[in-house]
mmCIF file of C-alpha atoms in Angstrom:
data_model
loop_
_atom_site.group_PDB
_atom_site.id
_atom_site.type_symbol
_atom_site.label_atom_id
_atom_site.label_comp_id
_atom_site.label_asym_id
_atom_site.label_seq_id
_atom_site.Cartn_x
_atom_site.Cartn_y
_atom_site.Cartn_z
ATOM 1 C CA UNK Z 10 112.813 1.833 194.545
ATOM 2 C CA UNK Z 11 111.313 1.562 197.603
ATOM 3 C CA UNK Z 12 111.738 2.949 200.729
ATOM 4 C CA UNK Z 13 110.378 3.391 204.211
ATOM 5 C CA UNK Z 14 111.572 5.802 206.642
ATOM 6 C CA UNK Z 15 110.675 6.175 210.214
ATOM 7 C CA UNK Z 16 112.278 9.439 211.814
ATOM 8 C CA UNK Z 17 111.990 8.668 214.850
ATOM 9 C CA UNK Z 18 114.766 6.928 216.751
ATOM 10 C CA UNK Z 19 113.839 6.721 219.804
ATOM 11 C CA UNK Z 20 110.603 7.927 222.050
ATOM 12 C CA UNK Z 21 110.386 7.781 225.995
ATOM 13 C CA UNK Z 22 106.428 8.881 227.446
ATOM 14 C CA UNK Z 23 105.128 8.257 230.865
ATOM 15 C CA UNK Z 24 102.773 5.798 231.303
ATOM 16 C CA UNK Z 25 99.132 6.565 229.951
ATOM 17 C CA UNK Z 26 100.431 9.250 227.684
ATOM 18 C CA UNK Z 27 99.414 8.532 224.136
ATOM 19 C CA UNK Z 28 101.794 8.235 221.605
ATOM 20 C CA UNK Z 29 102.273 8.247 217.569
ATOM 21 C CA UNK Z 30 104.968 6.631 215.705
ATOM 22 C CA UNK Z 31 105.400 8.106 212.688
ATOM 23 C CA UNK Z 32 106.154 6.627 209.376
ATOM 24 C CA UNK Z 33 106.485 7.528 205.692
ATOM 25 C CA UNK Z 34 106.912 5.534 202.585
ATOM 26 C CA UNK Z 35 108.085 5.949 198.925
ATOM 27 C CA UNK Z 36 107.025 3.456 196.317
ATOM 28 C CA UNK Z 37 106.204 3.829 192.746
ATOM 29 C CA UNK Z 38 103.831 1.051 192.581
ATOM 30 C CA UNK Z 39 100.062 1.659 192.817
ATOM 31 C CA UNK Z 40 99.203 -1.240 195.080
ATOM 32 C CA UNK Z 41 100.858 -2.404 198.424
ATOM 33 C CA UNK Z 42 100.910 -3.442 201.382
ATOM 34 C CA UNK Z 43 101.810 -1.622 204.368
ATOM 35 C CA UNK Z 44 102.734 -3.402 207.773
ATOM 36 C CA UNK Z 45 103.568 -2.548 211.551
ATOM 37 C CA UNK Z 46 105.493 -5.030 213.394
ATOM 38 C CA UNK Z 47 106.371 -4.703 216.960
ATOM 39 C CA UNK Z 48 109.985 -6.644 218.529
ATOM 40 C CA UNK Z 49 110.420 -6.677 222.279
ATOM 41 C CA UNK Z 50 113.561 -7.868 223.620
ATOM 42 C CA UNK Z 51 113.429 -11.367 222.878
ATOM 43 C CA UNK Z 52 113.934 -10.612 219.315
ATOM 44 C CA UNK Z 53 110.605 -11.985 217.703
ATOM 45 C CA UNK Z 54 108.841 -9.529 215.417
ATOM 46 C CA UNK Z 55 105.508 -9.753 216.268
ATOM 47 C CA UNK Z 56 102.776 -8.636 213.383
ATOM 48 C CA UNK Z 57 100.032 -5.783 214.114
ATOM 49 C CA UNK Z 58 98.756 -4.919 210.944
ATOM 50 C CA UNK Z 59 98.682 -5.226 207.325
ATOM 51 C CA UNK Z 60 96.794 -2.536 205.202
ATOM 52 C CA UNK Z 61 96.242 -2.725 201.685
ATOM 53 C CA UNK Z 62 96.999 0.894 199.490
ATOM 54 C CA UNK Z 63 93.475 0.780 197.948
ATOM 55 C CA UNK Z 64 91.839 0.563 201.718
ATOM 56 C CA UNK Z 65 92.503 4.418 203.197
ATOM 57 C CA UNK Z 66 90.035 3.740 206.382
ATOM 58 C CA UNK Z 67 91.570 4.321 209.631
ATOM 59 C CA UNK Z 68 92.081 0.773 211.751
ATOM 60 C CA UNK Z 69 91.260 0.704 215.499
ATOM 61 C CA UNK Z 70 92.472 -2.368 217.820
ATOM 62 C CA UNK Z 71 91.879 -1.532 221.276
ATOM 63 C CA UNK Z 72 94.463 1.084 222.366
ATOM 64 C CA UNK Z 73 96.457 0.778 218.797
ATOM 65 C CA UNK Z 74 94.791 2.788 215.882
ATOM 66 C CA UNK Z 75 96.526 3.232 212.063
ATOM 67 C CA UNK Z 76 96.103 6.688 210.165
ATOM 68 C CA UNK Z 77 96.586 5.835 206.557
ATOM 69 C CA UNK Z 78 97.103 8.541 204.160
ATOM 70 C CA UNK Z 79 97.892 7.803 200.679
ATOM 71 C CA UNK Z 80 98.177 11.481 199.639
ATOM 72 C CA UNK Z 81 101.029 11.983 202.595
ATOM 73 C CA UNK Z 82 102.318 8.804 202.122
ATOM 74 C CA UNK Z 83 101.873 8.032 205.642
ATOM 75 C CA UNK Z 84 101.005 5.148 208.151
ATOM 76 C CA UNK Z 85 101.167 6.496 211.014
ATOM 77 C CA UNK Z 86 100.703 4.281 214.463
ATOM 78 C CA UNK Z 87 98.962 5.731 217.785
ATOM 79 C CA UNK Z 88 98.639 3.897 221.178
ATOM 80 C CA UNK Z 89 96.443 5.590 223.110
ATOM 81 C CA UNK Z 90 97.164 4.989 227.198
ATOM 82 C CA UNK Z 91 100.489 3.540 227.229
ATOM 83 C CA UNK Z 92 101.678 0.916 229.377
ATOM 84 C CA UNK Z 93 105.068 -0.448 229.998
ATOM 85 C CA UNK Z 94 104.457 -3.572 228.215
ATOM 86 C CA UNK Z 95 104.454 -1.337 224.784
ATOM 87 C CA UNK Z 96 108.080 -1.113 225.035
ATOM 88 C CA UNK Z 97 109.753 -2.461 222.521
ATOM 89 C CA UNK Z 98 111.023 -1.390 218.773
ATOM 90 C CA UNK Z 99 107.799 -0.949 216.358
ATOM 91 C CA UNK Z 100 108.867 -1.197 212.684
ATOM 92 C CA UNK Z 101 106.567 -0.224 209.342
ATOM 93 C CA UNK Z 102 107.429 -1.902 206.575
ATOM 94 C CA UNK Z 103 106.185 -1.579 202.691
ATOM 95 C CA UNK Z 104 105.716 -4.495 200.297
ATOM 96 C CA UNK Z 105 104.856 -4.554 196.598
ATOM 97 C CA UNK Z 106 101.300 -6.503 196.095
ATOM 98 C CA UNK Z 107 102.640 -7.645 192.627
ATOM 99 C CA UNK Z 108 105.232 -10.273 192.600
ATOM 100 C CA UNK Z 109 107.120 -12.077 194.587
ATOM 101 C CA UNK Z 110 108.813 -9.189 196.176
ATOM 102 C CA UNK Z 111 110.050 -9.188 200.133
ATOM 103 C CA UNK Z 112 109.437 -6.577 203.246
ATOM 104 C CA UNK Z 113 111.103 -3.495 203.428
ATOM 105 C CA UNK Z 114 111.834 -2.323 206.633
ATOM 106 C CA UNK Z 115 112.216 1.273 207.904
ATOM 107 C CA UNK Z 116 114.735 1.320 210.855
ATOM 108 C CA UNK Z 117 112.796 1.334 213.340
ATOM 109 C CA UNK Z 118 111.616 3.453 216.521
ATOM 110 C CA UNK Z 119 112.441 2.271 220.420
ATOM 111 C CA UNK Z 120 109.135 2.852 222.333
ATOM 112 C CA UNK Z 121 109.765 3.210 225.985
ATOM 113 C CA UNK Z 122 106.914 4.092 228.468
ATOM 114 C CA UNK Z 123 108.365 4.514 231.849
ATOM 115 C CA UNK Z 124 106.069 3.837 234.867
ATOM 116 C CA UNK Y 18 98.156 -23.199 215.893
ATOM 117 C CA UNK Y 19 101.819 -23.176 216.571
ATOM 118 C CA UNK Y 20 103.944 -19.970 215.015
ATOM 119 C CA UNK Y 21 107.276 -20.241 213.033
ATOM 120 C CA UNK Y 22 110.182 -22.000 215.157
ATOM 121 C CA UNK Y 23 113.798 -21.579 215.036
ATOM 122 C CA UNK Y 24 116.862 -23.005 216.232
ATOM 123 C CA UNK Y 25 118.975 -22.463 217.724
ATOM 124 C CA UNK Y 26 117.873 -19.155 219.358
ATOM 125 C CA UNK Y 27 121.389 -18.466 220.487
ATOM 126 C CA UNK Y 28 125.181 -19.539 218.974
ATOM 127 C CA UNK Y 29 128.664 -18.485 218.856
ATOM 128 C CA UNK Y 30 130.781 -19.343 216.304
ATOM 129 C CA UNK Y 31 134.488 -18.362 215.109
ATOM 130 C CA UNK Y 32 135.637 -16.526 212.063
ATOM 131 C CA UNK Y 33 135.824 -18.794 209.551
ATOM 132 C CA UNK Y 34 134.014 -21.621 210.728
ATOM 133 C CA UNK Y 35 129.994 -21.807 208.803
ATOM 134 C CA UNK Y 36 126.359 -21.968 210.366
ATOM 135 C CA UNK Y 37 123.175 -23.633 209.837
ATOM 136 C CA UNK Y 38 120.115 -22.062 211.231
ATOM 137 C CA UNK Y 39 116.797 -23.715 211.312
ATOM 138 C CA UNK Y 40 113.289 -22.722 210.324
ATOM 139 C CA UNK Y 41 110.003 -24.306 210.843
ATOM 140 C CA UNK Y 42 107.029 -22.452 209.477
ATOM 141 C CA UNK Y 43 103.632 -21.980 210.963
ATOM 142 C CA UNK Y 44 101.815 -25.265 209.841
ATOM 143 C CA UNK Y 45 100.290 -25.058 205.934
ATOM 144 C CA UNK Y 46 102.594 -22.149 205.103
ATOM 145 C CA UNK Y 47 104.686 -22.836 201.970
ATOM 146 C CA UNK Y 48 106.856 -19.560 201.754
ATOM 147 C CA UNK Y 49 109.518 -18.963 204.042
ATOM 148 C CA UNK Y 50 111.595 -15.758 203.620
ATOM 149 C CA UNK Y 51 114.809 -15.196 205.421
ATOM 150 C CA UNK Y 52 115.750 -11.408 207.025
ATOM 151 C CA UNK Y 53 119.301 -10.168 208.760
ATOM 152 C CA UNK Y 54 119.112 -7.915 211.465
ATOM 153 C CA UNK Y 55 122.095 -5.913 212.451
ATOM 154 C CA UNK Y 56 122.722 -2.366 214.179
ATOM 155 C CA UNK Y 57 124.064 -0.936 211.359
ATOM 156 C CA UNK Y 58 121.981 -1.950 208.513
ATOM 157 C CA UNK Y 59 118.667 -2.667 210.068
ATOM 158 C CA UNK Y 60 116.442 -5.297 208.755
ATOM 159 C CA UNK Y 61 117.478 -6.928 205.124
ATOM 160 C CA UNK Y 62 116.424 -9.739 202.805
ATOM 161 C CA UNK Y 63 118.099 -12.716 202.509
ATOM 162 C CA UNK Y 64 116.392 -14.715 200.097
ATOM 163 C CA UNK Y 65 112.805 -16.775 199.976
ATOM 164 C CA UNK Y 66 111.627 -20.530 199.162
ATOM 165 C CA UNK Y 67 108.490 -21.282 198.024
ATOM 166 C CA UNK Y 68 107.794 -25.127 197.262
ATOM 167 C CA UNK Y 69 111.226 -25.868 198.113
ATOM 168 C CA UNK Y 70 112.285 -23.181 195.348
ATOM 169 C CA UNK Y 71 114.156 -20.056 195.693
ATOM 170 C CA UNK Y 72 111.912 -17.536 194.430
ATOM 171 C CA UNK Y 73 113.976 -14.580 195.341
ATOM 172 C CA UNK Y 74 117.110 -13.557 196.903
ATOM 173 C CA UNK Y 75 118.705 -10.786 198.275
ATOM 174 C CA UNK Y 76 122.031 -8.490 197.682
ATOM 175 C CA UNK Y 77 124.244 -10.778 199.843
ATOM 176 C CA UNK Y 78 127.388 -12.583 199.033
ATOM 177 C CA UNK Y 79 127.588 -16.539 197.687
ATOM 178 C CA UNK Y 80 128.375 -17.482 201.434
ATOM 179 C CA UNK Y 81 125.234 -16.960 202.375
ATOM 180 C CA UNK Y 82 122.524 -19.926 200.662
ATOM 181 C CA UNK Y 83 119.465 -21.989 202.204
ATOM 182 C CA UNK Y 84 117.203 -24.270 201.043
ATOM 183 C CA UNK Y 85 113.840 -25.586 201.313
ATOM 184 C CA UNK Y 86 112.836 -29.540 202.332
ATOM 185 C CA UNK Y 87 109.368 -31.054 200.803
ATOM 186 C CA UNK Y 88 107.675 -30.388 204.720
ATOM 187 C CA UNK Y 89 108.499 -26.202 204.104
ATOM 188 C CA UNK Y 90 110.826 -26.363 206.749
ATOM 189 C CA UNK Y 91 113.660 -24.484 206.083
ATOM 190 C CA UNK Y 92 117.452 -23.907 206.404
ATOM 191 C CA UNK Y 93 119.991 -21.208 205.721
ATOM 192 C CA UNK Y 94 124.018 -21.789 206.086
ATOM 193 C CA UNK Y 95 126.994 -19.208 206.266
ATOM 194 C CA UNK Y 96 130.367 -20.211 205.539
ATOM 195 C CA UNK Y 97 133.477 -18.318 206.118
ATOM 196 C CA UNK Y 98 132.022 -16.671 209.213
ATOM 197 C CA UNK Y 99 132.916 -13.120 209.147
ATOM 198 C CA UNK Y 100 132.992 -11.019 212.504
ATOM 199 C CA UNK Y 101 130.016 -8.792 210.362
ATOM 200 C CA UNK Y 102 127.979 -11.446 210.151
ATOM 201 C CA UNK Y 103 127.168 -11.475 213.508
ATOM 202 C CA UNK Y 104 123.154 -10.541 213.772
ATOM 203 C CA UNK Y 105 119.580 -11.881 214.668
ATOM 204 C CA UNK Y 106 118.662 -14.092 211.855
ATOM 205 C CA UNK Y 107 114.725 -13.944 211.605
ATOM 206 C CA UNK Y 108 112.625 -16.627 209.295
ATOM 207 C CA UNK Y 109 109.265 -15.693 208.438
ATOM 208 C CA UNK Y 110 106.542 -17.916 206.620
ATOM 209 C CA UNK Y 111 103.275 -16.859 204.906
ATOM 210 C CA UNK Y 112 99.984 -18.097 204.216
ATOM 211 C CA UNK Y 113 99.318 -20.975 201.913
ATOM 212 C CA UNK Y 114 98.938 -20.120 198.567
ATOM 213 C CA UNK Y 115 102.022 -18.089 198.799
ATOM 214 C CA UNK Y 116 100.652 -14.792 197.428
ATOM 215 C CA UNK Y 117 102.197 -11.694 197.783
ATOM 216 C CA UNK Y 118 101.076 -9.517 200.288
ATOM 217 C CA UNK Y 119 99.382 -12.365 202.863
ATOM 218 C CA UNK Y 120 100.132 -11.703 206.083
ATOM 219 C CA UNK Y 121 103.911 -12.634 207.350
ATOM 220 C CA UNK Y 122 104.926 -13.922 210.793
ATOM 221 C CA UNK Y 123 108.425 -13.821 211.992
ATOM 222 C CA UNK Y 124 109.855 -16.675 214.274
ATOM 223 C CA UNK Y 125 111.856 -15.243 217.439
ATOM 224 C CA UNK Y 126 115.472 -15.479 215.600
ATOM 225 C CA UNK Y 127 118.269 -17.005 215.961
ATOM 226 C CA UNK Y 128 121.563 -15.120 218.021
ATOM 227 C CA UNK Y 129 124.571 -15.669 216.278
ATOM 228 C CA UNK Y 130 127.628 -14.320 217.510
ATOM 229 C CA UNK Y 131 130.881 -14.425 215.395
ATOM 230 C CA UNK Y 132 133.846 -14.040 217.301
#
């Protein structure tokens, strides 16, 4: 089965810290995709990223950078100089590359960056 | 390039009464996938429609069922409104060919409120 688990709950930083939400997966398959989502208040989840499990190379997107380790099973998710306007719930999520096969969510961490 | 729509975005309903939430995907996309949000259990699969069939479906009871018109758009219903089924109902749609793993975009939910 698979699973995705983010341990952190909650985080609160001061503005212009940098920040890493953790996350760690568990799937017996040996291709999938991982994803980062990010849902502010209004409810929409709004995509970040999609990496493939044969594609280890670190992602940079102007303050956001993914750390993909396969041998940690970890996809981890830094923003570097936060502002308020990260706040919001980020969620990682694991999906089989095979088959018609939905998301799976990890709960989720609450991001807030107070000014 | 407009993203996925739904309405409505807010509703309140009594136990016992049923729901239909709607879901227009981004234009071109033939898969639409269905996820409950809730407190308690987080983010979970309802079921998905590809070409107007359901291709698969999640672990939740009978009431719950949607279907798929010829344009992609989509709809799911609840009947027998329970006071647990109150959650953000999120529709996502995926890229054309309807291959696992393409990218998926989330709408911005629907509200539902069972009292």
């Amino acid at each position: 089965a698979q699973k995705v688990t983010q341990a952190q709950t909650e985080i609160s930083v001061v503005e212009k810290e940098d920040v890493t939400l953790d996350c760690v997966y568990e799937t017996r398959d040996t291709t999938y995709y991982l994803f980062w989502y990010k849902q502010p208040p209004s409810g929409e989840l709004v995509f970040l990223i999609r990496r493939n499990s044969f594609d280890e190379q670190n992602e940079i997107s102007g303050r956001y950078s993914w750390n993909f380790q396969k041998s940690t099973s970890s996809f981890n998710f830094t923003i570097t100089a936060s502002q308020v306007v990260d706040s919001a719930v980020y969620f990682c999520a694991l999906k089989k590359s095979s088959g018609n096969t939905p998301l799976v969510f990890g709960k989720g961490t609450r991001l807030s960056v107070i000014a | 390039k407009a993203g996925v729509t739904q309405t409505p975005r807010y509703l309140i309903k009594t136990r016992g009464q049923q729901v239909t939430l709607s879901c227009s995907p981004i234009s071109g996309h033939r898969s639409v996938s269905w996820y409950q949000q809730t407190p308690g259990q987080g983010l979970q699969f309802l079921f998905e429609y590809f070409s107007e069939t359901q291709r698969n479906k999640g672990n939740f009871p009978g009431r719950f069922s949607g279907r798929q018109f010829s344009n992609s758009r989509s709809e799911m219903n609840v009947s027998t409104l329970e006071l647990g089924d109150s959650a953000l109902y999120l529709c996502a749609s995926s890229s054309p060919s309807g291959n696992s793993g393409n990218t998926i975009y989330f709408g911005e939910g629907s509200w539902l409120t069972v009292v």
